[in-house]
Coordinates of C-alpha atoms in Angstrom, one line a residue:
Chain A
M1 CA 6.8 119.2 144.9
I2 CA 6.0 120.1 141.3
W3 CA 8.4 119.6 138.5
D4 CA 6.9 122.0 135.9
K5 CA 4.6 124.3 137.7
Q6 CA 3.9 126.3 134.6
A7 CA 2.6 123.2 132.7
E8 CA 1.0 121.3 135.6
C9 CA -0.8 124.2 137.3
M10 CA -1.7 126.1 134.1
R11 CA -5.1 127.8 134.1
I12 CA -7.6 125.5 132.5
K13 CA -8.7 127.9 129.7
E14 CA -5.1 128.5 128.9
R15 CA -4.4 124.8 128.7
Q16 CA -7.4 124.1 126.5
A17 CA -6.1 126.7 124.1
L18 CA -2.8 125.0 124.1
Q19 CA -4.4 121.6 123.6
L20 CA -6.5 122.8 120.6
E21 CA -3.5 124.4 119.0
R22 CA -1.5 121.2 119.4
L23 CA -4.4 119.0 118.3
K24 CA -4.8 120.9 115.1
A25 CA -1.1 120.6 114.4
I26 CA -0.8 116.9 115.1
V27 CA -4.0 116.0 113.1
R28 CA -2.5 118.0 110.2
R29 CA 0.8 116.2 110.4
A30 CA -0.8 112.7 110.8
Y31 CA -2.9 113.3 107.7
K32 CA -0.1 114.6 105.7
N33 CA 2.6 112.1 106.7
V34 CA 0.9 108.9 107.6
P35 CA -0.9 107.1 104.7
Y36 CA -2.9 105.1 107.3
Y37 CA -4.5 108.2 108.8
K38 CA -5.1 109.8 105.4
K39 CA -7.0 106.8 104.3
R40 CA -9.1 106.6 107.4
F41 CA -9.8 110.4 107.4
D42 CA -10.8 110.2 103.7
E43 CA -13.1 107.3 104.3
L44 CA -14.9 109.4 106.9
K45 CA -14.7 112.5 104.7
I46 CA -12.8 114.4 107.3
K47 CA -10.2 117.1 106.7
P48 CA -7.8 118.3 109.3
S49 CA -9.4 121.7 108.9
D50 CA -12.6 120.3 110.4
I51 CA -11.0 120.5 113.8
K52 CA -12.1 123.9 115.1
N53 CA -12.8 123.0 118.8
L54 CA -11.5 120.4 121.2
S55 CA -14.8 118.6 121.0
D56 CA -14.3 118.1 117.3
I57 CA -11.9 115.4 118.2
R58 CA -15.0 113.2 118.3
K59 CA -15.2 113.3 114.5
L60 CA -11.9 111.6 114.2
P61 CA -11.6 107.8 113.8
F62 CA -10.3 105.6 116.6
T63 CA -7.0 103.8 116.3
T64 CA -6.7 100.3 117.7
K65 CA -3.9 97.8 118.4
T66 CA -5.1 95.9 115.3
D67 CA -4.5 99.0 113.2
L68 CA -1.0 99.3 114.6
R69 CA -0.3 95.6 113.8
E70 CA -1.4 96.1 110.3
G71 CA 1.1 98.9 110.0
Y72 CA 3.9 96.6 111.5
P73 CA 6.6 97.5 111.8
F74 CA 7.1 101.2 110.8
G75 CA 3.8 102.0 109.0
L76 CA 2.6 104.6 111.5
F77 CA 5.7 106.6 111.6
A78 CA 5.2 110.3 110.6
V79 CA 8.8 111.0 110.0
P80 CA 11.5 109.4 107.8
R81 CA 12.9 106.3 109.6
K82 CA 16.3 108.0 110.0
E83 CA 14.7 110.6 112.3
I84 CA 13.7 107.8 114.7
V85 CA 16.3 107.4 117.4
E86 CA 14.7 104.7 119.4
V87 CA 12.0 102.0 119.1
H88 CA 10.1 100.0 121.7
T89 CA 7.6 97.3 121.2
S90 CA 4.7 96.0 123.3
S91 CA 5.1 92.5 124.7
G92 CA 3.2 90.9 121.8
T93 CA 1.5 88.4 124.1
T94 CA -1.7 88.6 122.0
G95 CA -0.2 88.6 118.6
K96 CA 2.4 90.5 116.7
P97 CA 3.9 93.2 118.9
T98 CA 3.1 96.8 118.2
V99 CA 6.1 99.1 117.5
S100 CA 6.5 102.5 119.0
G101 CA 9.0 104.9 117.4
Y102 CA 10.5 108.0 119.0
T103 CA 12.4 111.0 117.6
R104 CA 14.9 112.8 119.7
K105 CA 12.3 115.3 120.7
D106 CA 9.9 112.6 121.6
I107 CA 12.5 111.0 123.9
E108 CA 13.0 114.4 125.5
I109 CA 9.3 114.8 126.1
W110 CA 9.2 111.3 127.6
G111 CA 11.9 112.2 130.0
E112 CA 10.1 115.4 130.9
V113 CA 6.7 113.7 131.7
V114 CA 8.4 110.9 133.7
A115 CA 10.4 113.6 135.6
R116 CA 7.0 115.1 136.5
A117 CA 5.8 111.7 137.7
L118 CA 8.9 110.9 139.8
T119 CA 8.7 114.4 141.3
M120 CA 5.2 113.6 142.4
C121 CA 6.7 110.7 144.3
G122 CA 9.1 113.1 146.0
A123 CA 12.1 112.5 143.8
T124 CA 14.8 115.2 143.7
K125 CA 18.5 115.3 142.6
D126 CA 19.3 114.0 146.0
D127 CA 17.5 110.7 145.6
I128 CA 18.7 107.2 144.6
I129 CA 16.2 105.7 142.3
Q130 CA 16.3 101.9 142.2
N131 CA 14.7 101.0 138.9
G132 CA 13.2 97.5 138.9
Y133 CA 11.3 97.9 135.6
G134 CA 12.6 95.8 132.8
Y135 CA 15.2 97.4 130.5
G136 CA 14.9 96.5 126.9
L137 CA 12.0 96.6 124.4
F138 CA 9.6 97.1 127.3
T139 CA 9.2 100.9 127.9
G140 CA 9.2 100.7 131.7
G141 CA 12.9 100.5 132.4
L142 CA 14.2 103.2 130.0
G143 CA 11.2 105.5 130.6
I144 CA 11.9 105.7 134.3
H145 CA 15.6 106.0 133.5
Y146 CA 15.1 109.1 131.2
G147 CA 12.9 110.7 133.8
A148 CA 15.3 110.1 136.7
Q149 CA 18.2 111.5 134.6
R150 CA 16.1 114.6 133.7
I151 CA 15.7 115.2 137.4
G152 CA 19.4 114.5 138.1
A153 CA 18.7 111.8 140.6
T154 CA 21.0 108.8 140.8
V155 CA 19.4 106.0 138.9
V156 CA 20.4 102.4 139.5
P157 CA 19.3 100.4 136.5
V158 CA 18.8 97.0 138.2
S159 CA 16.0 96.0 135.8
A160 CA 13.3 93.4 136.5
G161 CA 14.1 90.2 138.4
Q162 CA 17.5 89.7 140.1
T163 CA 15.9 89.8 143.5
K164 CA 19.1 89.2 145.4
R165 CA 20.7 92.1 143.7
H166 CA 17.7 94.3 144.5
L167 CA 18.0 93.4 148.2
D168 CA 21.8 94.1 148.3
I169 CA 21.5 97.4 146.5
M170 CA 18.6 98.5 148.5
Q171 CA 20.7 98.0 151.7
D172 CA 24.1 98.9 150.5
F173 CA 23.3 102.0 148.3
G174 CA 20.5 103.2 150.6
S175 CA 18.1 103.6 147.7
T176 CA 15.3 106.1 148.5
I177 CA 12.8 105.4 145.7
L178 CA 11.8 102.1 144.2
T179 CA 10.3 101.8 140.8
C180 CA 8.8 98.4 139.6
T181 CA 5.5 96.7 139.1
P182 CA 3.4 96.5 142.3
S183 CA 3.4 92.7 142.2
Y184 CA 7.1 92.7 142.1
A185 CA 7.2 95.2 145.0
L186 CA 5.1 92.8 147.0
Y187 CA 7.4 90.0 146.1
L188 CA 10.4 92.0 147.2
T189 CA 8.7 92.7 150.6
E190 CA 8.5 88.9 151.0
A191 CA 12.1 88.5 150.0
V192 CA 13.2 91.2 152.4
A193 CA 11.4 89.5 155.3
E194 CA 12.8 86.1 154.3
A195 CA 16.3 87.5 154.2
G196 CA 15.8 88.8 157.7
I197 CA 16.5 92.4 156.6
N198 CA 15.5 95.1 159.1
I199 CA 13.0 97.3 157.3
K200 CA 13.9 100.2 159.6
K201 CA 17.4 100.2 158.2
L202 CA 16.2 100.7 154.6
K203 CA 16.0 104.3 153.3
L204 CA 13.1 103.8 150.9
K205 CA 10.7 106.6 151.2
A206 CA 8.5 106.2 148.1
G207 CA 7.7 103.7 145.3
C208 CA 6.5 104.5 141.8
F209 CA 4.5 101.4 140.9
G210 CA 2.6 100.6 137.7
A211 CA 2.5 98.7 134.4
E212 CA -0.2 96.5 135.7
M213 CA -3.5 96.7 137.5
W214 CA -3.5 96.8 141.3
T215 CA -5.7 97.8 144.2
D216 CA -5.7 100.1 147.1
R217 CA -5.5 97.1 149.3
M218 CA -2.3 96.1 147.6
R219 CA -1.0 99.6 148.1
D220 CA -1.8 99.4 151.9
E221 CA 0.1 96.1 152.1
I222 CA 3.2 97.4 150.2
E223 CA 3.2 100.6 152.3
K224 CA 2.8 98.7 155.5
R225 CA 5.5 96.2 154.8
F226 CA 8.0 98.6 153.1
H227 CA 7.3 101.7 155.2
L228 CA 7.1 103.9 152.1
L229 CA 4.6 106.0 150.1
A230 CA 3.4 103.8 147.2
L231 CA 2.0 105.8 144.2
N232 CA 0.5 104.7 141.0
I233 CA 2.0 105.5 137.6
Y234 CA 0.3 104.8 134.2
G235 CA 1.4 104.6 130.7
L236 CA 1.4 102.5 127.6
T237 CA 3.9 101.7 124.9
E238 CA 1.7 102.9 122.0
I239 CA 1.3 106.3 123.5
I240 CA 4.9 106.8 125.0
G241 CA 5.4 104.3 127.9
P242 CA 5.2 105.2 131.6
G243 CA 4.5 108.8 132.3
V244 CA 1.1 109.3 130.7
A245 CA -0.4 109.9 134.2
Q246 CA 0.8 109.8 137.8
E247 CA -0.8 109.8 141.2
C248 CA 0.2 112.7 143.5
E249 CA 0.5 112.3 147.3
Q250 CA -3.2 113.0 147.7
K251 CA -3.9 109.5 146.3
N252 CA -7.1 110.5 144.7
G253 CA -6.5 109.5 141.1
L254 CA -3.7 109.9 138.5
H255 CA -3.0 113.3 137.0
I256 CA -2.9 112.9 133.2
F257 CA -0.2 115.1 131.6
E258 CA -2.9 116.4 129.3
D259 CA -0.8 119.0 127.6
H260 CA 0.9 116.0 125.9
F261 CA -1.8 113.3 126.0
Y262 CA -5.5 114.3 125.4
P263 CA -7.8 111.9 127.3
E264 CA -11.4 110.9 126.5
V265 CA -13.5 108.2 128.1
V266 CA -16.0 106.4 125.8
S267 CA -18.5 103.7 126.3
P268 CA -16.9 100.3 125.3
D269 CA -20.1 99.3 123.6
T270 CA -21.2 102.4 121.7
L271 CA -17.9 104.2 121.6
E272 CA -19.8 107.4 122.5
P273 CA -18.0 109.8 124.8
L274 CA -19.1 109.6 128.4
P275 CA -19.4 112.4 130.9
D276 CA -16.8 113.0 133.6
G277 CA -17.0 110.6 136.5
E278 CA -18.5 107.8 134.4
K279 CA -16.5 104.6 133.9
G280 CA -15.6 103.6 130.4
E281 CA -12.7 103.0 128.1
L282 CA -9.8 105.5 128.1
V283 CA -9.0 106.9 124.7
L284 CA -5.8 108.9 124.3
T285 CA -4.5 111.2 121.6
T286 CA -0.8 112.3 121.6
L287 CA -0.6 116.1 121.2
T288 CA 3.1 116.5 120.8
R289 CA 4.6 113.3 119.5
D290 CA 6.5 113.7 116.3
G291 CA 7.7 110.2 115.5
M292 CA 4.4 108.4 115.8
P293 CA 1.2 110.5 116.4
M294 CA -1.6 108.5 117.9
I295 CA -5.0 109.7 117.1
R296 CA -7.8 108.5 119.5
F297 CA -5.9 105.3 120.5
R298 CA -8.3 102.9 122.3
T299 CA -6.3 101.8 125.4
R300 CA -8.8 99.1 126.5
D301 CA -8.2 100.3 130.0
I302 CA -11.3 101.1 132.1
T303 CA -11.3 104.3 134.1
A304 CA -13.2 107.5 134.7
L305 CA -12.1 111.2 134.5
R306 CA -12.4 113.6 137.3
R307 CA -11.9 117.4 137.1
E308 CA -12.6 118.5 140.7
P309 CA -9.6 120.6 141.9
C310 CA -6.9 118.6 143.6
K311 CA -5.3 119.8 146.8
C312 CA -1.8 119.4 145.3
G313 CA -2.4 122.5 143.2
R314 CA -2.1 120.8 139.8
T315 CA -4.9 121.6 137.5
L316 CA -4.4 118.5 135.4
V317 CA -7.4 116.2 135.0
R318 CA -7.3 113.0 137.0
M319 CA -8.2 109.4 136.1
D320 CA -9.3 106.7 138.5
R321 CA -7.0 103.8 139.2
I322 CA -7.5 101.3 136.2
T323 CA -10.2 98.9 137.3
G324 CA -10.2 96.5 134.3
R325 CA -9.5 96.1 130.7
T326 CA -12.2 95.7 128.1
D327 CA -10.3 92.7 126.7
D328 CA -9.9 91.2 130.2
M329 CA -13.6 91.2 130.9
L330 CA -14.7 87.8 131.7
K331 CA -18.2 86.8 130.6
I332 CA -19.2 84.2 133.2
R333 CA -22.6 82.7 132.7
G334 CA -23.5 85.8 130.8
V335 CA -22.4 88.2 133.6
L336 CA -19.5 90.6 132.9
I337 CA -16.8 90.3 135.5
F338 CA -13.5 92.0 135.9
P339 CA -10.7 90.0 137.6
Y340 CA -10.2 93.2 139.7
Q341 CA -13.7 92.7 141.3
I342 CA -12.7 89.2 142.5
E343 CA -9.4 90.5 143.8
K344 CA -11.0 93.3 145.7
A345 CA -13.5 90.9 147.4
L346 CA -10.8 88.4 148.1
L347 CA -8.5 90.9 149.8
E348 CA -11.3 92.1 152.0
V349 CA -11.2 88.8 153.9
K350 CA -8.8 89.1 156.8
G351 CA -5.6 87.2 156.5
V352 CA -5.8 86.6 152.8
E353 CA -2.5 87.3 151.0
P354 CA -2.6 89.1 147.7
H355 CA -1.5 86.1 145.8
Y356 CA -4.2 84.4 143.9
Q357 CA -5.1 83.0 140.5
I358 CA -8.5 82.8 138.8
I359 CA -9.2 79.7 136.7
V360 CA -12.2 79.7 134.5
T361 CA -13.5 76.3 133.2
R362 CA -16.6 75.0 131.5
P363 CA -16.9 71.4 132.7
Q364 CA -20.6 70.8 131.8
H365 CA -21.7 73.6 129.5
L366 CA -21.6 75.9 132.5
D367 CA -18.9 78.3 133.4
E368 CA -17.1 77.8 136.7
I369 CA -14.7 80.0 138.4
E370 CA -12.0 78.6 140.7
V371 CA -10.1 81.0 142.8
Q372 CA -6.8 79.6 144.1
V373 CA -5.7 81.3 147.3
E374 CA -2.4 80.8 149.1
T375 CA -2.8 79.7 152.6
S376 CA -1.1 82.2 154.8
K377 CA 0.0 81.5 158.3
K378 CA -2.9 83.6 159.5
L379 CA -5.4 81.5 157.6
F380 CA -4.0 78.1 158.5
S381 CA -5.6 76.0 161.2
D382 CA -4.7 72.6 162.5
E383 CA -8.3 71.5 162.1
I384 CA -10.0 70.6 158.8
K385 CA -13.1 72.3 160.1
G386 CA -11.2 75.5 160.6
L387 CA -9.8 75.5 157.0
E388 CA -13.1 74.6 155.5
E389 CA -14.7 77.5 157.3
I390 CA -12.1 79.9 155.9
R391 CA -12.6 78.5 152.4
K392 CA -16.4 78.9 152.7
K393 CA -16.0 82.4 154.2
I394 CA -14.0 83.5 151.2
E395 CA -16.4 81.9 148.8
K396 CA -19.3 83.6 150.4
H397 CA -17.6 87.0 150.5
I398 CA -16.8 86.8 146.8
E399 CA -20.3 85.6 145.9
N400 CA -21.8 88.5 147.9
S401 CA -19.6 91.0 146.1
I402 CA -19.8 89.8 142.5
G403 CA -23.1 87.9 142.5
L404 CA -21.6 84.7 141.3
R405 CA -20.7 81.5 143.0
V406 CA -17.0 80.6 142.9
K407 CA -15.0 77.7 144.2
V408 CA -12.2 78.6 146.4
T409 CA -9.2 76.3 146.7
L410 CA -6.5 76.7 149.3
V411 CA -3.0 76.1 147.9
E412 CA 0.4 76.1 149.6
P413 CA 2.2 79.4 150.1
K414 CA 4.5 80.6 147.3
T415 CA 3.2 78.1 144.8
L416 CA 1.3 80.5 142.6
P417 CA 3.5 82.2 140.0
R418 CA 5.1 85.4 141.1
S419 CA 5.6 87.8 138.3
E420 CA 8.5 90.0 137.6
G421 CA 6.5 91.8 135.0
K422 CA 2.8 91.6 134.6
A423 CA 1.0 89.2 136.9
K424 CA -1.0 86.6 135.1
R425 CA -4.1 86.4 137.3
V426 CA -6.6 84.7 135.0
I427 CA -6.4 81.4 133.2
D428 CA -9.3 80.8 130.9
K429 CA -9.5 77.2 130.1
R430 CA -12.8 77.3 128.4
Q431 CA -12.9 76.1 124.8
L432 CA -15.3 78.5 123.3
Chain B
M1 CA 5.2 72.4 179.8
E2 CA 2.4 71.4 177.4
V3 CA 3.0 68.9 174.7
K4 CA 3.4 70.7 171.4
Q5 CA 2.1 69.5 168.1
I6 CA 3.3 70.8 164.7
S7 CA 0.7 70.8 162.0
L8 CA 1.3 71.7 158.4
F9 CA -0.8 72.4 155.3
L10 CA -0.3 70.0 152.4
E11 CA -1.8 70.4 149.0
N12 CA -3.1 67.1 147.7
K13 CA -0.2 66.7 145.3
K14 CA 2.0 63.8 144.5
G15 CA 5.3 63.9 146.5
R16 CA 4.3 66.6 148.8
L17 CA 4.2 64.5 151.9
W18 CA 7.6 63.1 151.1
E19 CA 9.0 66.6 150.7
A20 CA 7.8 67.6 154.1
L21 CA 9.2 64.5 155.7
N22 CA 12.4 64.9 153.8
V23 CA 12.9 68.3 155.3
L24 CA 12.6 66.8 158.7
A25 CA 14.9 64.0 157.8
K26 CA 17.5 66.5 156.6
A27 CA 17.2 68.5 159.8
K28 CA 17.7 65.2 161.7
I29 CA 14.4 65.4 163.5
N30 CA 12.8 62.2 164.7
I31 CA 9.1 61.8 164.6
R32 CA 7.3 60.5 167.7
A33 CA 3.8 60.3 166.3
L34 CA 1.9 61.6 163.3
S35 CA -1.5 61.7 161.7
I36 CA -2.9 63.0 158.5
A37 CA -6.3 64.5 158.0
D38 CA -7.3 64.9 154.4
T39 CA -10.0 66.3 152.1
S40 CA -10.1 66.1 148.4
D41 CA -8.0 69.2 147.9
F42 CA -5.7 69.4 150.9
G43 CA -4.5 67.7 154.0
I44 CA -3.1 68.5 157.4
L45 CA -0.1 66.7 158.6
R46 CA 0.2 66.6 162.4
L47 CA 3.4 65.7 164.1
I48 CA 4.8 65.2 167.5
V49 CA 8.5 65.7 167.5
P50 CA 11.1 66.2 170.3
E51 CA 12.2 69.6 169.0
P52 CA 9.1 71.3 167.8
E53 CA 10.7 74.7 167.4
K54 CA 13.5 73.4 165.3
A55 CA 11.1 71.4 163.1
K56 CA 8.9 74.4 162.6
K57 CA 11.8 76.6 161.5
A58 CA 13.1 73.9 159.1
L59 CA 9.7 73.5 157.5
E60 CA 9.0 77.2 157.3
K61 CA 12.3 77.8 155.6
N62 CA 11.1 75.4 153.0
N63 CA 7.9 77.3 152.4
F64 CA 5.5 75.1 154.4
T65 CA 2.7 76.8 156.4
V66 CA 3.2 75.5 159.9
R67 CA 1.4 76.0 163.1
E68 CA 2.3 74.9 166.6
N69 CA -0.3 74.2 169.2
D70 CA -0.9 72.4 172.5
V71 CA -2.3 68.9 172.7
I72 CA -2.9 66.5 175.5
A73 CA -1.0 63.2 175.6
V74 CA -2.2 60.4 177.8
G75 CA -1.0 56.9 178.6
V76 CA -3.7 54.3 178.1
S77 CA -3.4 50.7 179.2
D78 CA -3.0 48.6 176.1
K79 CA -6.1 46.4 176.5
P80 CA -9.7 46.4 175.2
G81 CA -11.7 49.3 176.5
G82 CA -8.6 51.4 177.4
L83 CA -9.4 54.3 175.0
A84 CA -13.2 54.1 175.6
E85 CA -12.6 54.8 179.2
I86 CA -10.7 58.0 178.4
L87 CA -13.4 59.2 176.0
K88 CA -16.1 58.5 178.6
I89 CA -14.4 60.8 181.1
L90 CA -14.3 63.6 178.5
T91 CA -17.9 63.0 177.4
D92 CA -19.1 63.1 181.0
A93 CA -17.2 66.4 181.5
D94 CA -19.0 67.7 178.3
I95 CA -15.7 68.2 176.5
N96 CA -15.5 67.9 172.7
V97 CA -12.6 66.1 171.0
E98 CA -11.6 67.9 167.8
Y99 CA -9.3 65.1 166.8
M100 CA -7.1 62.4 168.2
Y101 CA -4.5 59.8 167.2
A102 CA -2.8 57.0 169.0
F103 CA 0.5 55.2 168.9
V104 CA 2.0 52.4 170.9
E105 CA 5.2 53.0 172.9
K106 CA 8.2 50.9 172.2
S107 CA 8.0 48.7 175.3
G108 CA 4.4 47.9 174.2
Q109 CA 3.0 48.3 177.7
K110 CA 1.0 51.4 177.0
A111 CA -0.6 53.1 174.1
I112 CA -0.2 56.8 173.9
V113 CA -3.1 58.9 172.8
V114 CA -2.8 62.4 171.5
L115 CA -5.9 64.5 172.0
R116 CA -7.0 67.9 170.9
T117 CA -10.0 69.0 172.9
D118 CA -11.7 72.3 172.4
S119 CA -10.2 73.6 175.6
I120 CA -6.9 72.0 176.4
S121 CA -6.8 73.1 180.1
K122 CA -10.3 71.8 180.8
G123 CA -9.6 68.5 179.1
K124 CA -6.4 68.1 181.1
K125 CA -8.1 68.9 184.3
A126 CA -10.9 66.4 183.7
L127 CA -8.5 63.6 182.8
K128 CA -6.3 64.3 185.8
Q129 CA -9.2 64.3 188.2
A130 CA -10.3 60.9 186.9
G131 CA -6.8 59.6 187.6
V132 CA -5.6 59.3 184.0
T133 CA -1.9 59.6 183.4
V134 CA -1.4 62.8 181.5
L135 CA 2.1 62.8 180.1
S136 CA 4.4 65.8 180.3
A137 CA 6.1 67.2 177.2
Q138 CA 9.4 65.7 178.3
Q139 CA 8.0 62.2 178.7
V140 CA 6.4 62.3 175.3
Y141 CA 9.4 63.7 173.4
S142 CA 11.8 61.1 175.0
L143 CA 9.6 58.1 174.1

């Protein structure tokens, strides 16, 4: 099902014309109303009138999280503060949080794009959406909420955590769609099994999972354990929140709602635009946002764009599942590694549970990676020999995949931290 | 019925062994025999208990990774050379011992040896043929 056929299946030429018109308008507005943009444009001697084609976007300066921090809290708003009806902030784990402001129209657009996303997961008015994203400053909870209300589905705002409540509601209300982070979904599958709940009695048919990186292997696991269709949603606070892009049932990438968010992929080194299909850093420009226009925001997320037609009928460009973050990149003995690569290799070993932690140390001037893996029932053996073999097998497999030796340690089940938000997979203990 | 052994994975962390045994104590499970195999990072605790199923459930409920498997229990006369005799039988039959541990029964007449051979049925057969007393599960659990 398609929420807004007109927008999502629009002829490409027609959409490009719409994008150009919107790009021109937002650049004009940013230049006129936000001193930060005016200053940056002037430094590069660019005028809004220089935007004549979509490709002229390359002339514009990038915006980074640091720029947003410098404008903290309201410096990047393009409307008087009284026009802003809601604010959200990023988690602020790496410094001062970044603030995102929305006008009433922005909130409406947000609801609209999330409605498209939830519809891709099969949501209709008839559905009960159990929302396990955190409500509050985090955009996940309210973003999904607005989308669900737009559709007219019944939304249950459980928020993150409260596992017991989630289990009760899932059973008693007969929720049909679950929305939360994939690691929490996985955690819930364990809790369901532990509570002895019969999966067949649950009515869940789909899950809209995102807000952190995950793999196809994790998807398979969640789908198998929960008997539902697990689809990937993407978004970020600085741009709007969830609802920038969503995977359709074809599972071949996430459709970017490019009539609202203009995507580019650039090389993280040179910042030069990359051709479609090549992996690089995703850069997004908001085309319709009034409260806080974002011009060429560097997301730090690594992906590639694909424009081959999708069987679902949408003409929207697709992006690959996020496979890393430029600021997550680990440089181990001079080699660039994404935690995702280790996870992928790890999960290819039979019996390995998707619960792990990567610890990077530098004991004697040489980087070492330790991968802690929970010992599942399938892995456990009553013989030391058997356990050592499994450990070595995992080590070997990771080494073959990433080209680096790692030390694998088996730890007891359920001892690695489970996250209710974003899973912390990497602990870098190196003192650099 | 074969003699069942419960084995569990223990991280090499302070207090972990106590926690495992405490679970069994709370479940009122008596331990007949135990052994610990250890490496620098982890250990395996192996136990013979009268109610293996109950012990397994209690431990699993407390997040331990547990496995149940068959072992052979034999009675060995408590005198020099008693154990050597048993191992000779297995060596002659070309049967590999993965691990073993022993305990002395309360009366002190006999030592009980728990053996894990690569093939339990072959090990049992070889021992029985050589006239060794292979104990039944019932006999071991009620010691």
